[in-house]
Tab-separated table of C-alpha atoms in Angstrom:
chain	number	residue	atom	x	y	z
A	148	UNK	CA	151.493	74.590	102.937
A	149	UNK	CA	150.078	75.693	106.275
A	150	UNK	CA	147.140	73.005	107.647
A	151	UNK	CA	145.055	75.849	108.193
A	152	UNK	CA	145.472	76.138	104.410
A	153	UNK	CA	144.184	72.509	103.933
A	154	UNK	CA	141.849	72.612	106.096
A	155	UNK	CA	140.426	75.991	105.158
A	156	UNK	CA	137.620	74.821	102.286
A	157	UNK	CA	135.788	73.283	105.639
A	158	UNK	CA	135.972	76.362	107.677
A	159	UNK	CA	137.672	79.864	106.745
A	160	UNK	CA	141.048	80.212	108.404
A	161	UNK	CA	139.736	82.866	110.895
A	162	UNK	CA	136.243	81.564	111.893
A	163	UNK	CA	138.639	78.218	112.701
A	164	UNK	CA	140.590	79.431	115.019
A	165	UNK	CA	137.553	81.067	117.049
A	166	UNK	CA	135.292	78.345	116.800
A	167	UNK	CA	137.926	75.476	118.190
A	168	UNK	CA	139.157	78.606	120.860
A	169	UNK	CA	135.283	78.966	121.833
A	170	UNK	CA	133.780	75.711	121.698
A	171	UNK	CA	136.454	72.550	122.431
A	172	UNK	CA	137.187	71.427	125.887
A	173	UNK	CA	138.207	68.061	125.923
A	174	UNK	CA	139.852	65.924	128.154
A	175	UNK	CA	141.335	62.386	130.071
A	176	UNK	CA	138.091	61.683	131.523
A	177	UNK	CA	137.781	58.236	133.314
A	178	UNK	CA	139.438	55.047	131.444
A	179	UNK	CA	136.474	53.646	128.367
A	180	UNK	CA	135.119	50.862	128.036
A	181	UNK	CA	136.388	49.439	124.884
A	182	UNK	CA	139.823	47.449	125.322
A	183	UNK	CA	142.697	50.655	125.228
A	184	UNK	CA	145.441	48.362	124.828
A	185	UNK	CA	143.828	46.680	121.245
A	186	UNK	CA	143.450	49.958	120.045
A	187	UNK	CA	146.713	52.025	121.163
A	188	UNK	CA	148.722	48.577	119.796
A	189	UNK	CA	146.658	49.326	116.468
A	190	UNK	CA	146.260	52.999	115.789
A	191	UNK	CA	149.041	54.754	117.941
A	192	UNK	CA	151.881	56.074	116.021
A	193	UNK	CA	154.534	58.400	117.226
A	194	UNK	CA	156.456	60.483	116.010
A	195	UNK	CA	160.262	60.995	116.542
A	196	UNK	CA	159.599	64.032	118.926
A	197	UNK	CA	156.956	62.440	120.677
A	198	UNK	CA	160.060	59.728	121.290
A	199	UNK	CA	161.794	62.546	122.786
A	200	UNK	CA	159.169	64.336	124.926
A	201	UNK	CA	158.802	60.823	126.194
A	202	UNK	CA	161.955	60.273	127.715
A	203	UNK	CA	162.683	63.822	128.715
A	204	UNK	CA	158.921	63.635	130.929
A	205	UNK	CA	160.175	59.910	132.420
A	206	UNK	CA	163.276	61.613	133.119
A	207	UNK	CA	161.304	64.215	135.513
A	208	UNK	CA	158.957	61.428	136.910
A	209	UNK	CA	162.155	59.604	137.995
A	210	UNK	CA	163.325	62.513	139.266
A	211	UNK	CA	160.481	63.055	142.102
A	212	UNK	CA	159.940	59.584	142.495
A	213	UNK	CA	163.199	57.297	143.101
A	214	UNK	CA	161.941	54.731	144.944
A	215	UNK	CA	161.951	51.906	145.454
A	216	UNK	CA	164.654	51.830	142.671
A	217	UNK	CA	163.944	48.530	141.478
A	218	UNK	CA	160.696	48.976	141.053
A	219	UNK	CA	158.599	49.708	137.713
A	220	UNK	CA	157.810	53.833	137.749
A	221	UNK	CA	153.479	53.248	138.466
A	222	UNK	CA	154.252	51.329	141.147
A	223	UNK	CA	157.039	54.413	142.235
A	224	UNK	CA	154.256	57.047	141.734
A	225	UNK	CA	151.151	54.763	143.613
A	226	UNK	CA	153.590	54.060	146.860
A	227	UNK	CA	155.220	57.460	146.782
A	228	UNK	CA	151.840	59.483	147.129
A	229	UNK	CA	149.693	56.867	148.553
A	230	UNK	CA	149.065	58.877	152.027
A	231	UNK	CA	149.449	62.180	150.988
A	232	UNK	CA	146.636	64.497	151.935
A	233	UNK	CA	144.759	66.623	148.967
A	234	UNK	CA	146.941	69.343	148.837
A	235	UNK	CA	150.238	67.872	148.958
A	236	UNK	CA	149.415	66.039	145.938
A	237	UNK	CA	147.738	69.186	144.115
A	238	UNK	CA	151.470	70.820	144.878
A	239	UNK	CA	152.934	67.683	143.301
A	240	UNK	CA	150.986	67.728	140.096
A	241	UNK	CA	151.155	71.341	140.233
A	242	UNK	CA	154.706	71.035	139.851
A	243	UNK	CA	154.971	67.842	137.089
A	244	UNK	CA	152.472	69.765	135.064
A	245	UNK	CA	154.735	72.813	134.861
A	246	UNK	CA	157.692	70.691	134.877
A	247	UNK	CA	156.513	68.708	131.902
A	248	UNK	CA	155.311	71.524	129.853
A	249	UNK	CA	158.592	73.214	129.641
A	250	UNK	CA	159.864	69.632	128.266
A	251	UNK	CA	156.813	69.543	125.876
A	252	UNK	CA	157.097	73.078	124.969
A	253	UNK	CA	153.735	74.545	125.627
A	254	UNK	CA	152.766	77.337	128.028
A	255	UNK	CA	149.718	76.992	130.133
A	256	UNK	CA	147.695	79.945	131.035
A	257	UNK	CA	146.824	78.289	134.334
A	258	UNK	CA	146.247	75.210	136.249
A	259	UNK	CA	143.263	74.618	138.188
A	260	UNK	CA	141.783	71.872	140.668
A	261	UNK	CA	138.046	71.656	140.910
A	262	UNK	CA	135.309	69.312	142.545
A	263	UNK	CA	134.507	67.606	139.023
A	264	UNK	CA	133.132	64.484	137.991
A	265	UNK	CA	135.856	65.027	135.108
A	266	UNK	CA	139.664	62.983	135.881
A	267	UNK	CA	141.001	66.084	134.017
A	268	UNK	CA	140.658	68.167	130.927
A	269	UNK	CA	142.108	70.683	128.905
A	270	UNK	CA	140.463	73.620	127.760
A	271	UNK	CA	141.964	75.761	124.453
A	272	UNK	CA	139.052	78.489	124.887
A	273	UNK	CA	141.506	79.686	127.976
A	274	UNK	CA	144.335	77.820	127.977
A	275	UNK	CA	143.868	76.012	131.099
A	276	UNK	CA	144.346	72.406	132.639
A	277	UNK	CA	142.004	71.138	135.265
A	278	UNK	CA	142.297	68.370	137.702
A	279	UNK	CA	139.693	66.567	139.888
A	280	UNK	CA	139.818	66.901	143.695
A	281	UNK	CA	137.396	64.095	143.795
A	282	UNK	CA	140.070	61.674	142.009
A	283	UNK	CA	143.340	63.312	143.636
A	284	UNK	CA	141.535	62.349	147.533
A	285	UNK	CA	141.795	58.795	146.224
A	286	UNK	CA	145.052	56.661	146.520
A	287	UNK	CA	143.506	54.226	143.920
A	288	UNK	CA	143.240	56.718	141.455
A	289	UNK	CA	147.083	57.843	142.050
A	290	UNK	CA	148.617	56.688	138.889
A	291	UNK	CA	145.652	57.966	136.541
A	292	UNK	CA	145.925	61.354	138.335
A	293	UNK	CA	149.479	61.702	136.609
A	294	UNK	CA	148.728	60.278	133.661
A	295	UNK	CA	146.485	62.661	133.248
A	296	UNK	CA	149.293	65.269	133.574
A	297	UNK	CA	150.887	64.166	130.414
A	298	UNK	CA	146.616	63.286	128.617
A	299	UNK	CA	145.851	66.754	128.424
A	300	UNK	CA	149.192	68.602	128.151
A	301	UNK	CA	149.405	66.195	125.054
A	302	UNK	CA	146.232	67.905	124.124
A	303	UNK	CA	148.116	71.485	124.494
A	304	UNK	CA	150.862	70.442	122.121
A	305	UNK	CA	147.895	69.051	119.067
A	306	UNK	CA	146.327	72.233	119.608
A	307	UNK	CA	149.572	74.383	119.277
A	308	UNK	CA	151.044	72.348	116.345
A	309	UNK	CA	147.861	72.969	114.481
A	310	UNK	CA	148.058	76.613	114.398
A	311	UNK	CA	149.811	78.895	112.251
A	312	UNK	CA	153.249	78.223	112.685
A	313	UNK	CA	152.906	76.115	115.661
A	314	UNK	CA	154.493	72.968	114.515
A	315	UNK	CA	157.938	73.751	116.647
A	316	UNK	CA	158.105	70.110	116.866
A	317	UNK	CA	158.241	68.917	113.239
A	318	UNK	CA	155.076	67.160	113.028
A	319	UNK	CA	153.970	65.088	109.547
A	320	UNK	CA	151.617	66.714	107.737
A	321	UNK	CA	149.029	63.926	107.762
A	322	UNK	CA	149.353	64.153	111.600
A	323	UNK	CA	148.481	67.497	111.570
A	324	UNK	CA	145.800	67.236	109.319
A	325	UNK	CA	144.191	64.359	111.075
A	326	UNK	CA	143.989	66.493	114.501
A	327	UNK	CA	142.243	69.644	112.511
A	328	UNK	CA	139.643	67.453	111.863
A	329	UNK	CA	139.288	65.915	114.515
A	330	UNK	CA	139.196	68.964	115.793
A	331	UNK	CA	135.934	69.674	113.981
A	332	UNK	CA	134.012	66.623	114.720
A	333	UNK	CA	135.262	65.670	118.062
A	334	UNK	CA	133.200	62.638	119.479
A	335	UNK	CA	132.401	62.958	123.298
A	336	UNK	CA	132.384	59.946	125.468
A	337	UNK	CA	129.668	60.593	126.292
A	338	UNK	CA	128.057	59.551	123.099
A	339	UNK	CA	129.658	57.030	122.017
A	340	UNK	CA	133.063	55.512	123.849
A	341	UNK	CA	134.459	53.333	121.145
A	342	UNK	CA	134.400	56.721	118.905
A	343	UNK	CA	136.008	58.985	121.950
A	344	UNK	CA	138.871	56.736	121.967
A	345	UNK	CA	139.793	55.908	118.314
A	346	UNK	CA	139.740	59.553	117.484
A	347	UNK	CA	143.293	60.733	116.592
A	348	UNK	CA	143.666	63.018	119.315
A	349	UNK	CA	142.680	60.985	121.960
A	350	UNK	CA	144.610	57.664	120.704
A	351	UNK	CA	147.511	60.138	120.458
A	352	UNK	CA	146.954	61.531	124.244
A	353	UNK	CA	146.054	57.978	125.400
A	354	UNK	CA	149.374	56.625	124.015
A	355	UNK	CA	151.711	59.274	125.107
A	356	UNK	CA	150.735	59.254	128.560
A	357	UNK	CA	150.187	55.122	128.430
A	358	UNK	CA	153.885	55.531	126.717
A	359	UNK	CA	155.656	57.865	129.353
A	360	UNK	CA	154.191	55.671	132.748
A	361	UNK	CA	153.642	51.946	131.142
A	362	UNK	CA	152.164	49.578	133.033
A	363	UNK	CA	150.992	45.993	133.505
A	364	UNK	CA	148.723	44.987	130.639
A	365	UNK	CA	149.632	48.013	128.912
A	366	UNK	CA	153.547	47.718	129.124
A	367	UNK	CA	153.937	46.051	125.234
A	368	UNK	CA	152.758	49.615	123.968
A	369	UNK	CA	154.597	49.925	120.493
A	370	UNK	CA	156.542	53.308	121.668
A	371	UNK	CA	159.001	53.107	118.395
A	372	UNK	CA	159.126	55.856	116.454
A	373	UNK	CA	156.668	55.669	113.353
């Protein structure tokens, strides 16, 4: 059964599609408060081709940055751009994004960079993946900046894999059940952070991209396939 079907004695198949097309734009705003770590470690579960859009976007981060080899891949992607100006790192994430969404197997309308208060954010109503000039012009904010590549493109696949058939990558039911509903009550972090950041969709966007560039105090993120 489709999970419009299930889904469809909330909202009628039809008025779903144009309501979450209209009205969500989410997106990998700045790190919450509560602890990420505690609650990725307690509520993030992948799935087996989450395991394998994993590896195949490390695979292209490796690829642009190789050096120093020894060294763990944040620290790869913080000295490799730390120094560029603005626009060489817009072409850079400009190029990961597209780079990483023919791995993930989503098609982006277009890609945008904007003075917003906003890390990033995708937005279904057009397709579209922003990034923040105010957070790419900082060096400290390097390693979020990609992160944020894999956040919302995460965010392209749930939306995909929720529509009629557009679960090309196998998803469980229950998964895709929990992200229509979501879907319909999604909690802004604005109101209330703790909310924001247990919500399936965003534990599942937090823990892919906290999955594909691990780092120090985040590094014991369970990554085994549920």
């Amino acid at each position: 059964m489709s999970v419009l079907l299930v889904i469809a004695t909330v909202i009628a198949v039809g008025e779903l599609l144009s309501w979450l097309a209209d009205s969500i734009e989410w997106g990998g705003e700045t790190l919450p408060s509560p602890n990420i770590n505690d609650i990725l470690q307690a509520n993030y579960k992948p799935e087996e081709c989450d395991e394998k859009m994993r590896l195949q976007c490390q695979q292209i981060l490796q690829d642009y940055f190789k050096e120093p080899i020894d060294a763990p891949l944040y620290q790869r992607i913080d000295e490799g751009m730390r120094g560029m100006d603005v626009e060489q790192k817009k072409r850079l994430l400009r190029d990961i994004t597209i780079k990483a969404s023919e791995v993930m197997n989503v098609e982006l309308n277009n890609i945008i960079f904007t003075d917003d208060t906003c890390m990033g954010c995708y937005s279904a109503a057009d397709n579209t993946i922003m990034f923040s000039n105010l957070y790419i012009a900082q060096d400290v904010c390097n390693v979020e900046i990609v992160k944020t590549v894999f956040h919302e493109l995460k965010h392209a696949v749930q939306f995909k894999a929720i529509g009629r058939d557009g679960n090309v990558w196998g998803y469980s039911m229950g998964t895709l059940v929990a992200w229509a509903n979501n879907y319909q009550d999604y909690i802004s972090s604005s109101w209330d952070p703790e909310g924001y950041i247990t919500q399936p969709i965003e534990v599942d966007s937090f823990g892919f991209e906290c999955s594909v560039i691990p780092q120090p105090g985040l590094s014991s993120l369970n990554v085994n396939v549920a």
